[in-house]
XYZ file of C-alpha atoms in Angstrom:
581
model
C 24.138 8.946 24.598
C 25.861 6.508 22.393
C 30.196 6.188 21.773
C 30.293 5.528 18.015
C 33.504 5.435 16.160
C 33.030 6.905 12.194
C 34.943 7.112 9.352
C 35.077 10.191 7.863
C 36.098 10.167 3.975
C 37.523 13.754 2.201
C 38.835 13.621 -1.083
C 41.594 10.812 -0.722
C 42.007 11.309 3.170
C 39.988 9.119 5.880
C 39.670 9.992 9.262
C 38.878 8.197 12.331
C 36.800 10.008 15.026
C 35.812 8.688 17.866
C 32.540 10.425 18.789
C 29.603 10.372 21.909
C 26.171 11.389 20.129
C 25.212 13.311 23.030
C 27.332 16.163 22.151
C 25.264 16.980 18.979
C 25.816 17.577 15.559
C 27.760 20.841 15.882
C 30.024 19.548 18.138
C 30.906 16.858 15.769
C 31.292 19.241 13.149
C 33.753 21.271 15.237
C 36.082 17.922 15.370
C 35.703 17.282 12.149
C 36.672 21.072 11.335
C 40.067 20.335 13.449
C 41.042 17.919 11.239
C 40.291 18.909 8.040
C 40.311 22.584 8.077
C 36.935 23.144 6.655
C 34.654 25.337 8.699
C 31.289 23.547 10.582
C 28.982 25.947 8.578
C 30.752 24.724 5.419
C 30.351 21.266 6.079
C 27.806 18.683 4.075
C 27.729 15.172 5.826
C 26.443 12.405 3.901
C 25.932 8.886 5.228
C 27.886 6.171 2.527
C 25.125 2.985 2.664
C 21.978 5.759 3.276
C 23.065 8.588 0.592
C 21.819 10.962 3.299
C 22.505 14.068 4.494
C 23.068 14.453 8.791
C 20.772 17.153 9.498
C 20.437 16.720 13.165
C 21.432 14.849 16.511
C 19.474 12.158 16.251
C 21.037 11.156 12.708
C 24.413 10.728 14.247
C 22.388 7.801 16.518
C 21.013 6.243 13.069
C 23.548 7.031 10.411
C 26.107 4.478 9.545
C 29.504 4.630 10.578
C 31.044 5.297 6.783
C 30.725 9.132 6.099
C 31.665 11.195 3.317
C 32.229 14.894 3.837
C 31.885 17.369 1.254
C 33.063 21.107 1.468
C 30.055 23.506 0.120
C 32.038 25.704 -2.076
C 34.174 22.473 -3.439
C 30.490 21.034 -3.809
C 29.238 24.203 -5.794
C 32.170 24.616 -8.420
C 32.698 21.036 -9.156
C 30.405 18.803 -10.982
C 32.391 15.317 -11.114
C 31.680 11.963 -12.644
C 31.573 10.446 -9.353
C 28.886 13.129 -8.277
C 26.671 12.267 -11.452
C 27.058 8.405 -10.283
C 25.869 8.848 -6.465
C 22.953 11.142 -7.928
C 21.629 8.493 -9.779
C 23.216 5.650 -7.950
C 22.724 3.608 -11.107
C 24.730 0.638 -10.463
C 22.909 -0.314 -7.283
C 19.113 0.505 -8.611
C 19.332 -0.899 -11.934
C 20.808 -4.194 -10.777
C 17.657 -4.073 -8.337
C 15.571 -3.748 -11.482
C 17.201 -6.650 -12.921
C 16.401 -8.564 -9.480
C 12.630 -8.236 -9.996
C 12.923 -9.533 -13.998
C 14.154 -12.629 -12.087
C 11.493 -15.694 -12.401
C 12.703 -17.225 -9.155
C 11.994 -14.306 -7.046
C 8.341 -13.160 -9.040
C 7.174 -17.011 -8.856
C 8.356 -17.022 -5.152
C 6.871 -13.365 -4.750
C 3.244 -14.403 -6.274
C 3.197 -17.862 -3.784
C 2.673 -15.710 -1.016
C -0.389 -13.647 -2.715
C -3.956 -14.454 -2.304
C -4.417 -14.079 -5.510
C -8.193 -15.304 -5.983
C -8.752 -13.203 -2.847
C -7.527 -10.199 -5.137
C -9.169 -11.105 -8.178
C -12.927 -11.088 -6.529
C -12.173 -8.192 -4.606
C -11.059 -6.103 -7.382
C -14.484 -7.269 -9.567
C -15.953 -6.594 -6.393
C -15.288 -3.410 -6.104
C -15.859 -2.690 -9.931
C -19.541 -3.889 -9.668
C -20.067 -1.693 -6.578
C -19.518 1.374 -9.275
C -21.959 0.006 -12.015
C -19.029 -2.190 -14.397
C -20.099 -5.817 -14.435
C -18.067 -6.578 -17.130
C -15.034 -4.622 -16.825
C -12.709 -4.750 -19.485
C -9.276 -6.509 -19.185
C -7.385 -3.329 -18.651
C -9.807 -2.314 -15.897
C -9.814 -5.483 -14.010
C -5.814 -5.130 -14.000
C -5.812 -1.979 -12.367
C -8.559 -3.071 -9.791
C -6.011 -5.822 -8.801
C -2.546 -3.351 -8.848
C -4.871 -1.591 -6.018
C -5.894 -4.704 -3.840
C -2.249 -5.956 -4.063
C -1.451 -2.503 -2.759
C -4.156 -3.304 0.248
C -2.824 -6.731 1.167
C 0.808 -5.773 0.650
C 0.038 -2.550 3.254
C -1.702 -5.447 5.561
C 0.640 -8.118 5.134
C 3.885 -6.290 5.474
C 5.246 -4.968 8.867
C 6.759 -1.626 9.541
C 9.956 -2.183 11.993
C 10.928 1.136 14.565
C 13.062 -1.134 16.583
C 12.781 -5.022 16.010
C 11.571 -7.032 19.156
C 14.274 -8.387 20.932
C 14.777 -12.137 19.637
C 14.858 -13.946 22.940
C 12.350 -12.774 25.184
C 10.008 -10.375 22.180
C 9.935 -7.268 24.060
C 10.818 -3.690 23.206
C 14.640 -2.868 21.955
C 16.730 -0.098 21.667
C 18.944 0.718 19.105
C 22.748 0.273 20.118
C 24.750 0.855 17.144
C 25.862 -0.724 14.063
C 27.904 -4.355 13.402
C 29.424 -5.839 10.476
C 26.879 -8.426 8.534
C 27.532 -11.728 8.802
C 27.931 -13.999 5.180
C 24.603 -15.147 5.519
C 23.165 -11.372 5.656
C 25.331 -10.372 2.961
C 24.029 -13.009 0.607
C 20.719 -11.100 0.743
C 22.241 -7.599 0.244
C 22.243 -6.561 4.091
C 25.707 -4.498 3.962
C 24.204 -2.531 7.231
C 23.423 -4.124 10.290
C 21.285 -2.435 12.814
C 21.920 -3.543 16.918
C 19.240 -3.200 19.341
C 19.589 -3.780 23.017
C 17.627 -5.664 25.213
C 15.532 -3.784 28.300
C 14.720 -7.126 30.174
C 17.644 -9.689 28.389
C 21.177 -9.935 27.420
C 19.944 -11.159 23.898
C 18.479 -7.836 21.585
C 18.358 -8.118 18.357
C 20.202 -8.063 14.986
C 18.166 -5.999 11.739
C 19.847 -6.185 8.861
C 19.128 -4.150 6.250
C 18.092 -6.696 3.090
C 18.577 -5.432 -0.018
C 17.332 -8.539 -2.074
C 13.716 -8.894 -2.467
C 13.456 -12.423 -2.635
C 14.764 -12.055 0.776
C 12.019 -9.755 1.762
C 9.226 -12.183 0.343
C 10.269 -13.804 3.647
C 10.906 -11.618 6.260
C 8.129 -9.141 5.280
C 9.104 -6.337 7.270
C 11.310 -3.350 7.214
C 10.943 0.390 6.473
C 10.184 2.307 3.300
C 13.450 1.225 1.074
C 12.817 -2.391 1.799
C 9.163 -1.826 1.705
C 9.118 -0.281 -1.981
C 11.944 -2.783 -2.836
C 9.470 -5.973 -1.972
C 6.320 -4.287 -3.102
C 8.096 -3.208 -6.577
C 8.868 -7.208 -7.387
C 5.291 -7.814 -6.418
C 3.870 -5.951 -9.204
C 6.413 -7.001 -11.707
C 5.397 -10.692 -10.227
C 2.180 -9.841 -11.846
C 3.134 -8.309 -14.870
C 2.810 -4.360 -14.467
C 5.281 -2.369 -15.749
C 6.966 -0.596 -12.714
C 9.685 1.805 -11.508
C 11.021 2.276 -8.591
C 10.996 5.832 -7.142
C 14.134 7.076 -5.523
C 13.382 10.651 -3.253
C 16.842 12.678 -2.490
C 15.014 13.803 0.311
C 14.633 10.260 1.931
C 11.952 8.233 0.330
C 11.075 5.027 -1.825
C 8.176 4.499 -3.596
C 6.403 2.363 -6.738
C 5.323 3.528 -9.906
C 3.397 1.554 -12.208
C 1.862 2.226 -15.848
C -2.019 1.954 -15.440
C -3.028 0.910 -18.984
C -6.749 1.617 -17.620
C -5.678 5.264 -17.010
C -3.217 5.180 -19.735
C 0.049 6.647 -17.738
C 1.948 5.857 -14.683
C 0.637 6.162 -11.228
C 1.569 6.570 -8.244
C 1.819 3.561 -5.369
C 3.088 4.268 -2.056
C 2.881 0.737 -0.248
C 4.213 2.618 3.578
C 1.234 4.757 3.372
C -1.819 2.308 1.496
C -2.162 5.124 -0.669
C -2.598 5.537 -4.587
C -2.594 8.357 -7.469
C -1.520 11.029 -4.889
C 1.241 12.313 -6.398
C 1.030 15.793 -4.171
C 1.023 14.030 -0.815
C 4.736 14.653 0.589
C 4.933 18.178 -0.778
C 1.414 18.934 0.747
C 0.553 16.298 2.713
C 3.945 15.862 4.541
C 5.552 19.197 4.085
C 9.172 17.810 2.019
C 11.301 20.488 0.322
C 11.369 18.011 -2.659
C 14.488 18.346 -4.881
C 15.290 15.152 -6.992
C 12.876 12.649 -7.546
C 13.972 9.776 -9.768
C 12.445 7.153 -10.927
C 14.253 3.535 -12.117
C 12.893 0.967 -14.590
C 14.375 -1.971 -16.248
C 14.155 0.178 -19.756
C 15.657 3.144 -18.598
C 15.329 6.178 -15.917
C 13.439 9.041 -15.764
C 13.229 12.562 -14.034
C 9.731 12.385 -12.179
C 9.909 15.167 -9.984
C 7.488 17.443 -11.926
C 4.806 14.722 -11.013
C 5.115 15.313 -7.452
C 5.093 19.513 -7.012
C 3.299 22.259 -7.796
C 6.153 24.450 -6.386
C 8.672 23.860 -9.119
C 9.764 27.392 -8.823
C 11.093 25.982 -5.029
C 12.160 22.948 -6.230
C 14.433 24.021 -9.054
C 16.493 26.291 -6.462
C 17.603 22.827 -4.093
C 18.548 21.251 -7.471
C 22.249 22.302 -6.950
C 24.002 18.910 -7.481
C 24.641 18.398 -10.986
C 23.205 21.375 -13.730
C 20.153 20.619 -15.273
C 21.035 19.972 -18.944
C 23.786 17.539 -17.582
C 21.147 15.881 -15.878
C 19.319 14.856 -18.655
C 21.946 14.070 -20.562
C 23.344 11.607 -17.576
C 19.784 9.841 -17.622
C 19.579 10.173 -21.334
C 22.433 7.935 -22.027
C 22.057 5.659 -18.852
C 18.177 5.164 -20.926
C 19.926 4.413 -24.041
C 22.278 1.612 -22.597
C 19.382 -0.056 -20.812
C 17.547 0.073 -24.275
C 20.564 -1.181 -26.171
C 19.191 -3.994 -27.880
C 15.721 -3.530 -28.053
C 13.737 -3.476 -31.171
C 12.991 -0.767 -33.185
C 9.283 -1.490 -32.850
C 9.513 -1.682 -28.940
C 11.800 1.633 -28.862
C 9.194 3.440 -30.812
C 6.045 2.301 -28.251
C 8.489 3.539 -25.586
C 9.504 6.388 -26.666
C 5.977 7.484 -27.731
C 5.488 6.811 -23.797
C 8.449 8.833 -22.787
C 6.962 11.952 -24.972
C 3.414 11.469 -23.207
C 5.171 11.697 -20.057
C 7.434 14.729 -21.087
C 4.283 16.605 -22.314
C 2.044 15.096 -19.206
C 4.866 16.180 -16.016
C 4.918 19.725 -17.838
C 1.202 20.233 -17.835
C 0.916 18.728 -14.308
C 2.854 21.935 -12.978
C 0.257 24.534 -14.586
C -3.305 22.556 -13.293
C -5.491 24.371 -11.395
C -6.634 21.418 -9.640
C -7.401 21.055 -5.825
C -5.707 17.813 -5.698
C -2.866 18.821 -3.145
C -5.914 20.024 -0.458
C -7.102 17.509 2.609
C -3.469 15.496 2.221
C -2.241 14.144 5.827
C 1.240 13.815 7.083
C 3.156 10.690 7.229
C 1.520 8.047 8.739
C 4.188 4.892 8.408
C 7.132 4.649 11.585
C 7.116 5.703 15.325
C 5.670 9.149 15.908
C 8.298 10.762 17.435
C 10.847 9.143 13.988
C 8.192 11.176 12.081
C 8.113 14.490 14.387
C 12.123 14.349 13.663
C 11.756 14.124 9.896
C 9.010 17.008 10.290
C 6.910 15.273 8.258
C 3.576 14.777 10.734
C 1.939 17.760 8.033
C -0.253 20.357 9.429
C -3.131 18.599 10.653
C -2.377 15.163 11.861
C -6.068 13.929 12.260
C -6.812 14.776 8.630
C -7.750 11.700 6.047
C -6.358 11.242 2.754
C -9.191 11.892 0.763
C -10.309 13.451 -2.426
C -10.982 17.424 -2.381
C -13.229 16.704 -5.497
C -15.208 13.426 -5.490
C -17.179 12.660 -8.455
C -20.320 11.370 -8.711
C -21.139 7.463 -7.936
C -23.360 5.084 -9.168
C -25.131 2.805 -6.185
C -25.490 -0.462 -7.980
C -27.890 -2.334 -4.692
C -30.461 -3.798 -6.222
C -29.163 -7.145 -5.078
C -29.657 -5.389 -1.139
C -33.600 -4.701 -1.740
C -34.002 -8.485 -3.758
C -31.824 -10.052 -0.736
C -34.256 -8.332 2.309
C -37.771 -9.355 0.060
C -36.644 -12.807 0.036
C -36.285 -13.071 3.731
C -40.305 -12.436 3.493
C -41.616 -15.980 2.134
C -39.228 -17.418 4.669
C -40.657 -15.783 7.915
C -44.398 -15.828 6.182
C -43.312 -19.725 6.282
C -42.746 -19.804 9.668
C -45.998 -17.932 10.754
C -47.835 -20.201 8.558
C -46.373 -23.250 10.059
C -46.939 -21.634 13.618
C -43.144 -22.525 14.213
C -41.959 -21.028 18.138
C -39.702 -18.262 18.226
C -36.755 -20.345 19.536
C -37.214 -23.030 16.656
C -37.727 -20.351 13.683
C -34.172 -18.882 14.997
C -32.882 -22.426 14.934
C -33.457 -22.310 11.669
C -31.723 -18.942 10.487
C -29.150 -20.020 12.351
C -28.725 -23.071 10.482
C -29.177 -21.174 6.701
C -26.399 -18.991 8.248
C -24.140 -21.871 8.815
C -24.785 -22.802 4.879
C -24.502 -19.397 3.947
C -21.206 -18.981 5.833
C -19.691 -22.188 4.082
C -20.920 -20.719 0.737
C -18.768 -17.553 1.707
C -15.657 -19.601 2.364
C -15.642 -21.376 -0.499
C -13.249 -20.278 -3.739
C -15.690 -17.138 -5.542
C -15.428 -18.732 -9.361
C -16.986 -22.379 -8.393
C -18.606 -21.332 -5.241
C -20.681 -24.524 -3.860
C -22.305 -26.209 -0.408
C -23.523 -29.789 0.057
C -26.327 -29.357 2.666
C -25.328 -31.745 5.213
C -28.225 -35.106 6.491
C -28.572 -33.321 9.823
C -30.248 -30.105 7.670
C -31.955 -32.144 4.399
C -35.368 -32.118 6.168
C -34.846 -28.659 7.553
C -34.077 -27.547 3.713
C -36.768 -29.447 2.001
C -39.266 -27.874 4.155
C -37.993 -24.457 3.705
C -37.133 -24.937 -0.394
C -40.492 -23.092 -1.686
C -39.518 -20.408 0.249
C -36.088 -20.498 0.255
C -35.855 -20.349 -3.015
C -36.362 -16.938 -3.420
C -33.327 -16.269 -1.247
C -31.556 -18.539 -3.199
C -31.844 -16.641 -6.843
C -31.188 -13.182 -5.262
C -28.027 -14.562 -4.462
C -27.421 -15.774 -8.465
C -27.456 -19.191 -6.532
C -29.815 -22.711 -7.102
C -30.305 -25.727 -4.978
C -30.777 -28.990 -6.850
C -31.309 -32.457 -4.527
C -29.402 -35.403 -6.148
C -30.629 -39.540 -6.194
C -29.028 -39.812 -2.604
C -30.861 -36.886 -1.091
C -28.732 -34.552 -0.682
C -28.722 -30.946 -1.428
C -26.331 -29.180 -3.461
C -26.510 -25.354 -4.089
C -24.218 -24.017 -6.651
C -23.330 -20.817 -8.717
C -26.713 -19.931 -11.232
C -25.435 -16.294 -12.298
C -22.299 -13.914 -12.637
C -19.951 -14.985 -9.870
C -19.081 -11.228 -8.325
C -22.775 -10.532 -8.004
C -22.980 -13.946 -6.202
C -19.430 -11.899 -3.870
C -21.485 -8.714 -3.749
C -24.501 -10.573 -2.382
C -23.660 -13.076 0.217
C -21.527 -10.393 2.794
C -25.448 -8.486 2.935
C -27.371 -11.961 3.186
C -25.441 -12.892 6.346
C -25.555 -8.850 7.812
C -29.342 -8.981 7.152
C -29.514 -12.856 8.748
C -27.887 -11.216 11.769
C -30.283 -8.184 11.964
C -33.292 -10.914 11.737
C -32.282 -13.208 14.297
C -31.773 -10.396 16.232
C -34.625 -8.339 15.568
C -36.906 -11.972 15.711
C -35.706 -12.555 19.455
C -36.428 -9.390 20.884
C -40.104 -10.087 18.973
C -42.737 -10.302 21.834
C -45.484 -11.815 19.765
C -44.260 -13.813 16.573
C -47.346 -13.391 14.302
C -48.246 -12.466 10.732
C -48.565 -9.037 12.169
C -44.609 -9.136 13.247
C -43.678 -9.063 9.460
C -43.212 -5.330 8.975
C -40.024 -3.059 10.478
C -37.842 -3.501 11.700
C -38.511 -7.427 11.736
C -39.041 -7.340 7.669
C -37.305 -4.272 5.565
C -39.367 -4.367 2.672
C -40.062 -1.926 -0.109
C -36.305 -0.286 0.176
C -35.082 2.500 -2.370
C -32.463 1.139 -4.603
C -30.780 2.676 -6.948
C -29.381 6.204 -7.680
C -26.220 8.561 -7.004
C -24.031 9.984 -4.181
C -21.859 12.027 -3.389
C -19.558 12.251 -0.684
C -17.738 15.610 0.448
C -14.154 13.460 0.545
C -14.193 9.241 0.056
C -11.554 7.614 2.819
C -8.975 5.695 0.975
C -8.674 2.980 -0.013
C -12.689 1.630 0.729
C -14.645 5.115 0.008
C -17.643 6.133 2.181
C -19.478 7.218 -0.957
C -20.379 3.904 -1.794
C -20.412 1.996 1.560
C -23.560 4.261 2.500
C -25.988 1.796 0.068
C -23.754 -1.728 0.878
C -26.286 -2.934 2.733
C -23.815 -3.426 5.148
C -24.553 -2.046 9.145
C -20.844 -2.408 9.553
C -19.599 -0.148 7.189
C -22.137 2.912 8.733
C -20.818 5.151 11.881
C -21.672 8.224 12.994
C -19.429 10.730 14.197
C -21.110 13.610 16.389
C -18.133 16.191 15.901
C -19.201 16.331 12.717
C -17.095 14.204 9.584
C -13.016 14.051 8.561
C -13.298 11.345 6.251
């Protein structure tokens, strides 16, 4: 139980209550109902800083202390100006937008990316589906998607912060004015957690500026879609924020590859699923906006197939005043624009219009096999009723399409390891040595790994120039599976460097080391280390490459579909319940 003191704002009346949480919601509403006159069961609550409804006793823990109280009936015959402006809260959103055009905040925003990182594991993951040379607008949206990986990864999700002084667990306490310094970042809330074990706790506040959250990297969903929305216009994508009334934040961004916007949600790692909080995490959807710095748009169609339930919550402003309110709130953010740019975006707008109808008639099994909410505390989530139906279910696709296994590389990499062992035998090297020896190419192999993807390189070391110049007729095999060559310079030493496409050099090297590891293995459990030792599972020679799968659902973000022919052991499992990925 928590004594909070709110202010309660009616029309031009405010009213100070002094309140403990552990009486509920109803009995709040009861006090309320004294002075004020309207009845409980005609009372709407609405949080000032969240633009939230109090729909149970726990919100009266969370909520901040400004509330605004709105009588039902007033609600339903009066459509106001000042209505209109909290639907869209325009003012705050759009001078967000104009936050992420800033060049301080995207140049401070893409310091903090690994952006090579990115770049080879988008082209990676291209030339595991068969494109090798993937055109400009694919290799974009293979990035958008590993930013969305390493923001998920990179970014924390706060319940209740660790208490500053001593790091363990807090609970919240209340609310507390910001200080100037918080302020400066947007932080006009203040969450207060208390201390178990100290008298320090812990101050949250609730940043509103991005460049701030480039720093801090950690929050919940607003400050999560706030941050993550800046990243992509850091790198040039054209994005919207995504305001849900029923208490969400997301990204949009316009996939030139797919040629229309899609779907981000950074809390959840997930992409393109459009369906997953109506089926996924059970929301009665009703408004879903979405905020750009060239105007805002009515997405809501996007994300329902029950439009027919949707368009009966709509109550807060009629639906042809709607679109005129967002109509003319598009125009002034366009006001200045070319006519040349106006007509590529309002071609766009059309294609959307005519795409968000359309999405409400498909057939498609797209909403099926979508989990609950997987971001915040369990029990936050249980209180939001938004867990789903079936908690251990995987996001995954009801209707997977057919994939290309592009491994050839795998079946080139485990024949070259056969001219090194038949070296060995040959040579009559011991066991023990002939593992000292993989063990060193894995040490070379591991600094060619490390080393940046577009001018990968190694200088073998004076310790291993022997060892190498023994080995180079058959290691040279190795050596071109791996679009790599090894060239000895005037001083001796040995310098192997890219000889192909780079990615294929990316796909290669992660199997290399796997199937080193297997082979050392493997060559130490050998009992007799003989030409007759180079067959399974010492050698794995003569392997099927090439062909097709299909998987019944592929685990975002990775897919199973095409980790079965990586040539990767660590990317195989086997589940004896039978699958849910």
């Amino acid at each position: 139980m928590v004594a909070r003191s709110f202010q309660v704002h009616h029309n031009d009346s405010t009213y100070g209550v002094d309140y403990d949480t552990g009486d509920g919601l109803e009995v709040f509403k009861i006090q309320i109902f004294s002075l004020t006159s309207i009845p409980p069961d005609e009372q709407k609550l609405i949080g000032v800083d969240e633009n939230r409804v109090l729909s149970d006793d726990s919100d009266l823990v969370a909520i901040s202390e400004k509330l605004r109280l709105v009588s039902i009936n007033e609600e339903q015959q009066e459509k106001s100006t000042a209505e209109n402006d909290e639907l869209l809260k325009s003012d705050e959103e759009l001078a967000r937008m104009l936050q992420y055009e800033d060049l301080q905040r995207q140049e401070a925003a893409r310091k903090t990316v690994p952006i090579e990182e990115l770049e080879e594991k988008a082209l990676v993951s291209l030339a595991k589906e068969g494109n090798s040379t993937p055109s400009k607008n694919e290799q974009d949206h293979a990035f958008l998607l590993q930013l969305l990986f390493w923001f998920k990864q990179s970014f924390r999700w706060v319940n209740a912060p660790p208490c500053d002084g001593c790091g363990k667990e807090t609970v919240f306490h209340g609310m507390a004015d910001a200080l100037p310094s918080e302020i400066r970042y947007g932080a006009s809330r203040v969450e207060i957690y208390r201390c178990n074990f100290c008298p320090i706790g812990s101050r949250f506040p609730r940043y509103n500026d991005p460049l701030k959250l480039v720093e801090t990297r950690r929050g919940r969903c607003g400050e999560w879609a706030n941050c993550f929305t800046l990243y992509c216009r850091a790198f040039g994508y054209e994005s919207r924020l995504i305001l849900d009334f029923t208490d969400h934040v997301w990204t949009e961004c316009f996939s030139q590859s797919l040629g229309r916007w899609m779907h981000l949600d950074p809390c959840e790692g997930v992409y393109d699923k459009p369906l997953l909080y109506e089926s996924g995490w059970n929301k009665k959807l009703n408004y879903v906006i979405g905020i750009a710095k060239d105007g805002v748009c009515d997405v809501t169609k996007r994300y329902t197939r029950k439009w027919h339930e949707v368009i009966s919550r709509r109550n807060i402003i009629t639906e042809p005043a709607l679109s005129a309110v967002l109509a003319n709130v598009t125009k002034d953010c366009r006001r200045g624009f070319t006519s040349q740019v106006l007509s590529v975006l309002e071609d766009r707008d059309e294609k959307e219009r005519q795409e968000l109808e359309s999405s409400l008639h498909s057939t498609d099994n797209a909403s099926t096999s979508l989990p609950g909410r997987r971001s915040g505390d369990k029990e936050w989530r249980k209180s939001r009723l938004e867990c789903g139906s079936d908690e251990s279910c995987s996001l995954s696709g009801s209707s997977c399409p057919v994939r290309a296994c592009v491994d050839k590389h795998v079946t080139e990499i485990h024949n070259a390891f056969l001219p090194i062992l038949s070296h060995f035998v040959k040579e009559k090297y011991p066991k023990s040595r002939a593992v000292e020896v993989l063990e060193t190419l894995k040490g070379i192999l591991v600094d060619l790994k490390k080393s940046p993807f577009k001018t990968r390189r190694a200088t073998i070391n004076s310790v291993s120039q022997s060892l190498v110049h023994q080995l180079l007729p058959s290691f040279t095999e190795l050596l071109n599976a791996l679009s790599m060559s090894g060239k000895a310079d005037a001083d001796g030493r040995f310098d192997i460097s890219l000889a192909g496409n780079a990615v294929k050099t990316s796909l290669a090297l992660p199997v290399a080391l796997d199937a080193l590891d297997d082979t050392i293995n493997n060559l130490n459990i050998c009992d007799n280390f003989v030409e007759d030792s180079l067959c399974l599972p010492l050698l794995k020679l003569n392997r099927i490459h090439s062909g097709s799968v299909l998987a019944s659902g592929e685990e975002i973000p990775f897919g199973i579909a095409m980790s079965a022919f990586d040539g990767l052991r660590t990317s195989k499992w086997e589940e004896p319940n039978g699958a849910r990925g």
